[in-house]
Short mmCIF file of C-alpha atoms in Angstrom, two decimals:
data_model
loop_
_atom_site.label_atom_id
_atom_site.label_comp_id
_atom_site.label_asym_id
_atom_site.label_seq_id
_atom_site.Cartn_x
_atom_site.Cartn_y
_atom_site.Cartn_z
CA MET A 1 -0.50 32.64 20.03
CA ASN A 2 -4.15 33.41 19.41
CA ALA A 3 -6.78 30.83 18.54
CA ALA A 4 -7.09 31.90 14.91
CA LYS A 5 -3.36 31.45 14.34
CA LYS A 6 -3.41 28.07 16.03
CA LEU A 7 -6.31 26.98 13.85
CA ALA A 8 -4.56 28.21 10.71
CA SER A 9 -1.44 26.29 11.68
CA ALA A 10 -3.44 23.18 12.42
CA ILE A 11 -5.12 23.41 9.02
CA ALA A 12 -1.78 23.97 7.29
CA LEU A 13 -0.34 20.98 9.15
CA ALA A 14 -3.34 18.80 8.27
CA ALA A 15 -3.01 19.78 4.61
CA VAL A 16 0.63 18.75 4.59
CA VAL A 17 -0.03 15.47 6.37
CA ALA A 18 -3.02 14.60 4.18
CA THR A 19 -1.21 15.03 0.87
CA PRO A 20 1.99 12.99 0.97
CA ALA A 21 1.21 11.80 -2.57
CA LEU A 22 1.85 15.33 -3.87
CA ALA A 23 5.49 14.52 -4.55
CA GLY A 24 4.93 10.88 -3.77
CA PRO A 25 5.72 7.66 -5.59
CA ASP A 26 6.02 7.86 -9.37
CA ASP A 27 3.81 5.89 -11.79
CA ASP A 28 6.48 3.59 -13.22
CA ASN A 29 6.03 -0.17 -13.46
CA LEU A 30 8.82 -2.51 -12.45
CA MET A 31 9.33 -5.32 -14.94
CA ILE A 32 12.60 -7.19 -14.48
CA ASN A 33 14.42 -8.81 -17.43
CA GLU A 34 11.35 -8.03 -19.55
CA GLU A 35 9.51 -10.95 -17.99
CA LEU A 36 9.11 -10.68 -14.23
CA ASN A 37 6.37 -8.22 -13.29
CA MET A 38 6.78 -6.87 -9.76
CA VAL A 39 4.04 -5.61 -7.45
CA THR A 40 5.39 -2.25 -6.28
CA GLU A 41 1.99 -0.96 -5.11
CA THR A 42 -0.80 -2.79 -3.34
CA ALA A 43 -3.42 -2.46 -0.64
CA ALA A 44 -1.92 -2.05 2.80
CA PRO A 45 -2.06 -5.18 4.97
CA ALA A 46 -4.95 -5.21 7.45
CA HIS A 47 -2.77 -4.34 10.45
CA LEU A 48 -1.59 -1.17 8.71
CA GLN A 49 -4.85 0.20 7.38
CA ASP A 50 -5.12 2.91 10.04
CA ALA A 51 -1.90 4.37 8.63
CA PHE A 52 -1.99 3.64 4.90
CA ASP A 53 -4.46 2.70 2.18
CA THR A 54 -1.64 1.70 -0.15
CA ILE A 55 1.90 0.48 0.32
CA TYR A 56 4.64 1.23 -2.20
CA SER A 57 8.04 -0.26 -2.89
CA GLY A 58 10.97 2.08 -2.30
CA TRP A 59 11.76 1.60 -6.01
CA ARG A 60 8.87 3.96 -6.82
CA PHE A 61 10.58 6.81 -4.98
CA ARG A 62 13.93 6.58 -6.75
CA THR A 63 15.16 8.47 -9.79
CA ASP A 64 14.79 6.98 -13.26
CA GLU A 65 18.56 6.42 -13.35
CA THR A 66 18.53 4.39 -10.13
CA GLN A 67 15.37 2.54 -11.14
CA ALA A 68 16.96 1.49 -14.44
CA LEU A 69 19.68 -0.43 -12.60
CA GLN A 70 17.09 -2.83 -11.23
CA ILE A 71 15.15 -3.67 -14.38
CA ASP A 72 17.85 -5.79 -15.98
CA ASP A 73 20.02 -8.24 -14.08
CA PHE A 74 22.99 -7.44 -16.33
CA GLU A 75 22.76 -3.82 -15.11
CA ASN A 76 22.11 -4.70 -11.45
CA PRO A 77 25.40 -4.28 -9.56
CA ALA A 78 24.14 -6.56 -6.77
CA MET A 79 24.33 -9.54 -9.13
CA ILE A 80 28.13 -9.64 -8.84
CA PHE A 81 27.65 -10.54 -5.18
CA VAL A 82 24.92 -13.04 -5.95
CA ASP A 83 27.36 -14.77 -8.30
CA GLN A 84 29.95 -14.83 -5.52
CA ALA A 85 27.35 -16.43 -3.23
CA LEU A 86 26.80 -19.17 -5.80
CA GLU A 87 30.51 -19.96 -5.42
CA TYR A 88 30.27 -19.92 -1.62
CA PHE A 89 27.33 -22.31 -1.96
CA GLU A 90 29.67 -24.85 -3.57
CA THR A 91 32.70 -24.12 -1.36
CA VAL A 92 33.68 -26.54 1.42
CA ASP A 93 34.18 -24.78 4.75
CA GLY A 94 34.48 -25.94 8.36
CA THR A 95 35.45 -29.12 10.20
CA GLU A 96 32.86 -31.40 8.55
CA GLY A 97 34.29 -31.00 5.06
CA LYS A 98 30.96 -29.83 3.64
CA SER A 99 29.60 -27.05 1.50
CA CYS A 100 25.98 -25.88 1.38
CA SER A 101 25.50 -28.02 -1.70
CA SER A 102 26.65 -31.15 0.14
CA CYS A 103 23.21 -31.23 1.77
CA HIS A 104 21.24 -28.94 -0.54
CA GLU A 105 21.92 -30.88 -3.72
CA ASP A 106 19.25 -29.13 -5.75
CA GLY A 107 20.98 -25.81 -5.29
CA PRO A 108 19.60 -22.55 -3.87
CA GLU A 109 16.43 -22.99 -5.94
CA GLN A 110 15.06 -25.25 -3.22
CA PHE A 111 14.65 -22.12 -1.07
CA ALA A 112 12.10 -20.48 -3.35
CA GLY A 113 9.54 -18.79 -1.12
CA LEU A 114 11.55 -18.95 2.08
CA SER A 115 12.69 -15.32 2.25
CA ALA A 116 9.13 -14.06 1.72
CA THR A 117 8.23 -15.52 5.12
CA MET A 118 11.31 -14.39 7.06
CA PRO A 119 11.89 -13.55 9.83
CA LYS A 120 9.84 -16.24 11.54
CA VAL A 121 9.71 -17.93 14.94
CA ILE A 122 11.60 -21.23 14.99
CA GLY A 123 11.86 -23.14 18.25
CA GLY A 124 10.58 -20.15 20.21
CA LYS A 125 13.23 -17.81 18.80
CA LEU A 126 12.60 -15.07 16.26
CA THR A 127 14.91 -16.16 13.45
CA THR A 128 16.25 -14.15 10.52
CA MET A 129 17.90 -15.47 7.37
CA GLU A 130 21.29 -14.54 8.84
CA ASP A 131 20.48 -16.66 11.91
CA LEU A 132 19.48 -19.62 9.73
CA LEU A 133 22.64 -19.43 7.66
CA ASN A 134 24.98 -19.26 10.65
CA ALA A 135 23.07 -22.03 12.45
CA HIS A 136 23.49 -24.33 9.47
CA ARG A 137 27.13 -23.36 9.05
CA ALA A 138 27.77 -24.26 12.69
CA LYS A 139 25.68 -27.41 12.94
CA ALA A 140 26.07 -29.06 9.53
CA MET A 141 29.44 -27.71 8.42
CA GLY A 142 31.32 -26.99 11.64
CA ALA A 143 32.14 -23.62 10.12
CA GLU A 144 32.74 -20.28 11.80
CA PRO A 145 29.81 -17.87 11.78
CA TRP A 146 29.73 -15.14 9.17
CA LYS A 147 29.65 -11.53 10.36
CA TRP A 148 26.08 -10.19 10.19
CA SER A 149 26.67 -7.48 7.59
CA GLY A 150 29.83 -8.99 6.13
CA PRO A 151 30.13 -9.52 2.37
CA GLU A 152 29.78 -13.34 2.52
CA MET A 153 26.68 -13.25 4.71
CA GLN A 154 24.84 -10.56 2.77
CA ALA A 155 25.75 -12.12 -0.57
CA MET A 156 24.25 -15.42 0.60
CA VAL A 157 21.15 -13.69 2.06
CA ALA A 158 20.75 -12.02 -1.35
CA LEU A 159 21.15 -15.34 -3.22
CA ILE A 160 18.51 -17.02 -1.06
CA GLY A 161 16.27 -13.96 -1.33
CA LEU A 162 16.56 -13.95 -5.11
CA GLN A 163 14.84 -17.36 -5.18
CA SER A 164 11.70 -15.61 -3.88
CA ARG A 165 11.90 -12.60 -6.19
CA GLY A 166 8.45 -11.71 -7.48
CA MET A 167 6.63 -13.58 -4.71
CA PRO A 168 4.56 -11.53 -2.27
CA MET A 169 6.04 -10.76 1.13
CA ASN A 170 4.08 -12.80 3.65
CA VAL A 171 5.53 -12.81 7.15
CA ALA A 172 3.40 -14.16 10.00
CA ILE A 173 2.55 -11.73 12.79
CA ASP A 174 0.18 -13.82 14.89
CA GLY A 175 0.60 -16.78 17.24
CA GLU A 176 4.17 -17.18 18.44
CA ALA A 177 5.27 -14.16 16.39
CA ALA A 178 2.85 -11.76 18.08
CA PRO A 179 4.99 -10.67 21.08
CA PHE A 180 8.01 -10.06 18.83
CA TRP A 181 5.84 -8.13 16.39
CA GLU A 182 4.42 -5.96 19.19
CA LYS A 183 7.94 -5.18 20.40
CA GLY A 184 8.97 -4.20 16.88
CA LYS A 185 5.91 -2.03 16.46
CA GLU A 186 6.66 -0.22 19.70
CA MET A 187 10.17 0.50 18.42
CA TYR A 188 8.82 1.76 15.09
CA TYR A 189 6.85 4.48 16.85
CA THR A 190 9.49 5.38 19.47
CA ARG A 191 11.09 8.79 18.97
CA TYR A 192 14.76 8.05 19.52
CA GLY A 193 17.75 10.29 20.14
CA GLN A 194 18.31 13.99 20.50
CA LEU A 195 16.39 14.65 17.28
CA GLU A 196 13.46 12.65 18.73
CA LEU A 197 12.58 10.94 15.46
CA SER A 198 10.73 7.66 15.05
CA CYS A 199 10.69 5.48 11.97
CA ALA A 200 7.08 6.63 11.52
CA ASN A 201 7.93 10.35 11.55
CA CYS A 202 9.72 9.97 8.22
CA HIS A 203 8.39 6.79 6.63
CA GLU A 204 4.73 6.92 7.63
CA ASP A 205 3.91 10.60 8.19
CA SER A 206 6.23 12.13 5.59
CA TYR A 207 6.80 9.59 2.83
CA GLY A 208 6.88 11.11 -0.63
CA MET A 209 8.35 14.34 0.67
CA MET A 210 11.90 15.59 0.42
CA ILE A 211 14.10 15.74 3.53
CA ARG A 212 16.98 17.83 2.26
CA ALA A 213 18.13 15.89 -0.87
CA ASP A 214 16.45 12.63 0.11
CA HIS A 215 13.07 11.53 -1.23
CA LEU A 216 11.43 9.72 1.66
CA SER A 217 9.97 6.29 0.92
CA GLN A 218 7.75 4.18 3.14
CA GLY A 219 10.87 2.40 4.38
CA GLN A 220 9.82 -0.99 3.02
CA ILE A 221 12.39 -3.79 3.28
CA ASN A 222 11.16 -6.15 0.56
CA GLY A 223 14.29 -5.45 -1.54
CA PHE A 224 16.97 -6.23 1.06
CA PRO A 225 19.80 -6.90 1.04
CA THR A 226 19.90 -3.94 -1.29
CA TYR A 227 22.78 -2.58 -3.34
CA ARG A 228 23.23 0.96 -2.10
CA LEU A 229 25.00 3.17 -4.63
CA LYS A 230 26.23 5.46 -1.87
CA GLN A 231 28.11 2.58 -0.23
CA ALA A 232 28.73 0.49 -3.37
CA LYS A 233 27.89 -2.79 -1.67
CA LEU A 234 25.06 -4.94 -0.39
CA ILE A 235 23.48 -3.45 2.72
CA SER A 236 21.75 -5.59 5.33
CA LYS A 237 18.44 -4.66 6.90
CA HIS A 238 20.03 -4.30 10.33
CA ASN A 239 22.80 -2.08 8.95
CA ARG A 240 20.14 0.29 7.60
CA PHE A 241 18.23 0.23 10.90
CA ARG A 242 21.44 0.93 12.79
CA GLY A 243 22.28 3.89 10.54
CA CYS A 244 18.81 5.41 10.71
CA ILE A 245 18.63 5.30 14.51
CA ARG A 246 22.23 6.57 14.77
CA ASP A 247 21.22 9.53 12.60
CA THR A 248 18.63 10.59 15.15
CA ARG A 249 21.62 11.25 17.43
CA ALA A 250 20.70 8.16 19.44
CA HIS A 251 22.54 5.31 21.09
CA THR A 252 21.66 2.84 18.37
CA PHE A 253 21.19 -0.94 18.59
CA ALA A 254 23.59 -3.62 17.37
CA GLU A 255 23.18 -5.60 14.17
CA GLY A 256 21.91 -9.03 15.14
CA SER A 257 20.38 -7.74 18.38
CA ASP A 258 17.01 -9.04 19.55
CA GLU A 259 15.70 -5.49 19.20
CA PHE A 260 16.54 -5.39 15.50
CA ARG A 261 15.14 -8.89 14.96
CA ALA A 262 11.83 -7.62 16.36
CA LEU A 263 12.00 -4.43 14.31
CA GLU A 264 12.79 -6.49 11.20
CA LEU A 265 9.68 -8.59 11.72
CA TYR A 266 7.48 -5.54 12.19
CA VAL A 267 8.88 -3.63 9.21
CA ALA A 268 8.71 -6.77 7.04
CA SER A 269 5.04 -7.11 7.98
CA ARG A 270 4.43 -3.58 6.66
CA SER A 271 5.68 -4.90 3.29
CA ASN A 272 3.28 -7.86 3.23
CA GLY A 273 1.81 -7.99 -0.27
CA LEU A 274 4.68 -6.28 -2.10
CA SER A 275 6.91 -8.45 -4.28
CA VAL A 276 10.22 -9.60 -2.90
CA GLU A 277 12.69 -7.50 -4.94
CA THR A 278 15.93 -8.89 -3.56
CA PRO A 279 18.46 -7.75 -4.55
CA ALA A 280 17.13 -4.23 -5.07
CA VAL A 281 19.19 -1.15 -6.02
CA ARG A 282 18.79 2.09 -4.13
CA GLN A 283 20.52 5.47 -4.01
CA MET B 1 22.36 45.22 57.64
CA ASN B 2 18.87 44.25 58.68
CA ARG B 3 16.87 41.57 57.01
CA THR B 4 14.75 43.93 54.89
CA LEU B 5 17.76 45.73 53.51
CA MET B 6 19.48 42.44 52.74
CA THR B 7 16.39 41.16 50.90
CA MET B 8 16.25 44.36 48.88
CA ALA B 9 19.93 44.09 48.03
CA VAL B 10 19.49 40.51 46.86
CA LEU B 11 16.46 41.45 44.77
CA VAL B 12 18.19 44.38 43.10
CA PHE B 13 21.42 42.49 42.52
CA GLY B 14 19.54 39.39 41.38
CA ALA B 15 17.46 41.32 38.86
CA GLY B 16 20.55 43.07 37.59
CA THR B 17 22.45 39.86 36.85
CA ALA B 18 19.42 37.95 35.49
CA ALA B 19 18.99 40.51 32.73
CA ALA B 20 22.52 39.88 31.48
CA GLU B 21 22.56 36.11 32.01
CA MET B 22 21.90 33.31 29.61
CA ILE B 23 18.77 31.29 30.25
CA ALA B 24 19.58 27.58 30.54
CA PRO B 25 17.39 25.11 28.59
CA MET B 26 15.76 23.86 31.80
CA ASP B 27 14.84 27.40 32.83
CA VAL B 28 13.11 28.61 29.68
CA VAL B 29 9.57 29.78 30.37
CA TYR B 30 7.06 28.99 27.63
CA ASP B 31 3.81 30.95 27.47
CA ASP B 32 1.46 29.13 25.10
CA GLY B 33 4.57 27.96 23.27
CA ALA B 34 6.15 31.43 23.01
CA VAL B 35 9.28 32.65 24.81
CA ALA B 36 9.24 36.38 25.49
CA THR B 37 12.77 36.77 26.85
CA SER B 38 15.97 36.58 24.85
CA LEU B 39 17.82 33.37 25.74
CA THR B 40 21.14 35.20 25.84
CA GLY B 41 19.84 37.74 28.30
CA GLY B 42 19.47 40.59 25.88
CA ALA B 43 22.27 40.45 23.31
CA PRO B 44 20.55 40.67 19.92
CA GLY B 45 20.83 37.84 17.43
CA ASP B 46 23.13 38.07 14.40
CA VAL B 47 21.15 37.81 11.17
CA ASP B 48 24.10 36.65 9.05
CA SER B 49 25.02 33.95 11.54
CA GLY B 50 21.38 32.86 11.67
CA ARG B 51 21.31 32.59 7.89
CA LYS B 52 24.32 30.21 8.03
CA ILE B 53 22.78 28.06 10.77
CA MET B 54 19.71 27.59 8.53
CA ASN B 55 21.96 25.52 6.24
CA LYS B 56 24.55 23.77 8.33
CA GLY B 57 25.43 21.78 11.41
CA ALA B 58 22.78 21.10 13.99
CA GLY B 59 20.56 23.82 12.52
CA ASN B 60 20.01 22.53 8.99
CA CYS B 61 16.53 24.09 9.04
CA ILE B 62 16.19 23.80 5.27
CA ALA B 63 16.36 20.00 5.54
CA CYS B 64 12.63 20.29 6.25
CA HIS B 65 11.68 23.90 5.42
CA ALA B 66 11.92 25.72 2.09
CA VAL B 67 13.06 29.36 2.19
CA THR B 68 13.03 31.44 -1.01
CA ASP B 69 15.60 33.84 0.45
CA LEU B 70 18.07 30.90 0.62
CA LYS B 71 17.41 29.63 -2.90
CA ASP B 72 21.14 29.75 -3.69
CA LEU B 73 21.47 26.70 -1.40
CA PRO B 74 20.49 23.32 -2.86
CA PHE B 75 17.85 20.85 -1.68
CA HIS B 76 15.27 22.47 0.53
CA GLY B 77 12.98 19.99 2.25
CA GLU B 78 9.20 20.06 2.27
CA ILE B 79 8.24 18.31 5.50
CA GLY B 80 7.63 21.50 7.46
CA PRO B 81 5.90 24.64 6.18
CA THR B 82 7.82 27.12 4.06
CA LEU B 83 9.38 29.87 6.15
CA ASP B 84 8.68 32.61 3.62
CA GLY B 85 6.78 35.33 5.47
CA ALA B 86 7.46 33.72 8.86
CA ALA B 87 7.88 37.14 10.43
CA ASP B 88 4.42 38.16 9.18
CA ARG B 89 2.78 35.12 10.72
CA TRP B 90 4.60 34.95 14.03
CA THR B 91 5.91 37.29 16.68
CA GLU B 92 9.56 37.17 17.74
CA ALA B 93 8.52 35.47 20.99
CA GLU B 94 6.58 32.82 19.09
CA LEU B 95 9.46 32.16 16.70
CA ARG B 96 11.87 31.87 19.65
CA GLY B 97 9.56 29.33 21.29
CA ILE B 98 9.15 27.32 18.08
CA VAL B 99 12.90 27.17 17.41
CA ALA B 100 13.74 26.39 21.06
CA ASN B 101 11.10 23.67 21.49
CA ALA B 102 8.32 23.50 18.93
CA LYS B 103 6.60 20.71 20.85
CA MET B 104 5.46 23.30 23.40
CA MET B 105 3.27 24.94 20.74
CA PHE B 106 2.56 22.01 18.43
CA GLU B 107 2.06 18.85 20.43
CA GLY B 108 3.60 15.85 18.70
CA THR B 109 5.32 17.84 15.96
CA MET B 110 8.17 16.06 14.18
CA MET B 111 10.37 19.15 14.58
CA PRO B 112 13.38 18.52 16.83
CA SER B 113 13.69 20.63 19.98
CA PHE B 114 16.80 22.74 19.52
CA TYR B 115 17.09 24.09 23.06
CA LYS B 116 16.33 21.12 25.25
CA THR B 117 18.64 18.86 27.23
CA ASP B 118 16.48 16.22 28.89
CA GLY B 119 13.75 13.67 28.28
CA PHE B 120 15.42 11.83 25.37
CA VAL B 121 15.13 8.10 24.58
CA ARG B 122 18.57 6.47 24.16
CA LEU B 123 20.44 9.73 23.80
CA GLY B 124 23.55 9.22 21.69
CA ASN B 125 26.95 10.85 21.47
CA ALA B 126 26.21 13.07 18.45
CA TYR B 127 26.13 10.88 15.30
CA THR B 128 28.48 8.12 16.51
CA GLY B 129 25.69 5.71 17.46
CA LYS B 130 27.29 5.34 20.89
CA ALA B 131 25.64 6.25 24.19
CA HIS B 132 25.94 9.81 25.44
CA GLU B 133 27.97 10.40 28.59
CA GLY B 134 28.19 13.48 30.78
CA ASP B 135 26.47 16.84 30.43
CA VAL B 136 24.05 17.28 27.57
CA ALA B 137 24.43 20.26 25.26
CA PRO B 138 21.35 21.48 23.37
CA LEU B 139 21.39 21.18 19.56
CA LEU B 140 21.87 24.94 19.30
CA THR B 141 23.34 27.36 21.85
CA ALA B 142 21.33 30.26 23.24
CA GLN B 143 23.22 32.60 20.92
CA GLU B 144 22.55 30.38 17.90
CA ILE B 145 18.82 30.28 18.73
CA GLU B 146 18.78 34.08 18.91
CA ASP B 147 20.69 34.28 15.62
CA VAL B 148 18.14 32.04 13.88
CA VAL B 149 15.26 34.03 15.38
CA ALA B 150 16.88 37.26 14.16
CA TYR B 151 17.18 35.79 10.68
CA LEU B 152 13.58 34.50 10.69
CA MET B 153 12.39 37.99 11.69
CA THR B 154 13.74 39.24 8.34
CA LEU B 155 11.45 36.88 6.39
CA LYS B 156 8.61 39.26 5.54
CA GLU B 157 6.30 39.24 2.55
CA GLU B 158 3.71 41.84 3.56
#
């Protein structure tokens, strides 16, 4: 290939990379139940400013039909599962004869703000909401652990997350969290599998563009667990990570693995500043 | 047979078989990203087969590239450049190199390497999510690469 051709290709490539907003996020505003205004676009957090000026919620990349399902809780199919979680909250389970509400008498509302800061390091261990729930089930209730992506677990993660809806994502990445965050960041930029694709290839370098029939978002996780129309149920963050890495023709990681805890922290930190949207609705 | 004669015989025989033999992924020679020799050892690519590979299976080229000639197929991607006029912009050798392993020409490109069998991180067993075991097959066979190249060579605008 001659130098002129190489230069032309480089320019063409640069033009493509520099204009992801061409087919990018739409201009819609997300107002839920006609009262809760959501931040779906904001300045990128400091650690991300080499990559992005602005971060966008995945909601901004969805069709009007999909978006509409999230603007009214009566339309949001995830709310059925949130209602189920309210029942679990009151249901006695385990050897201690307790329900969640036996200790948490004020109901799930006491957890307002918690999900916006998760995952976080507790006792030296990077801890997700799923970890917290199973730890409390074991210790306080003497109950069996819930399966990571099972319907009970993700319904409860959604119920707790809903208490933070509208609050800005704000996970800590410094201090004790730093080594976990670095590990997650390394994973984000690793090109896995036979297709040799990293998270960044699609969600940083190509967001706003179409990959076959899919409109690529920035891969933000501020709306998880999210009701995925394709699967007709609540999808956990780790389930989505597992599926994405699998689809690079890679040996993926397990839900609840330390690798995915680290990746969750890193990806959550890329959402810092966006509103918690849990439970969101996606395609 | 003396040593000189034997060497000559090996050379002649070797050259004769090499021309008709498939080039394995590890043996492909890239010259500035281009591959001059047919990967199948000379058999020409099948344009119609190449057109099908653009849309399906491990090819799925239109996941990232738009092609006006394939506009009957839905959902062309826009991550890579359009392939309209590809044959005007590139030689056959360059197209073969790009399809086989685009990273040889464009360092760091997102484009998967379709004729490569090593150097992967956590290689899986197709789309199962499980670890790969045993010999590694490239995403496309030598014949499939040649078929795609033959199809791309039909994409002319000038």
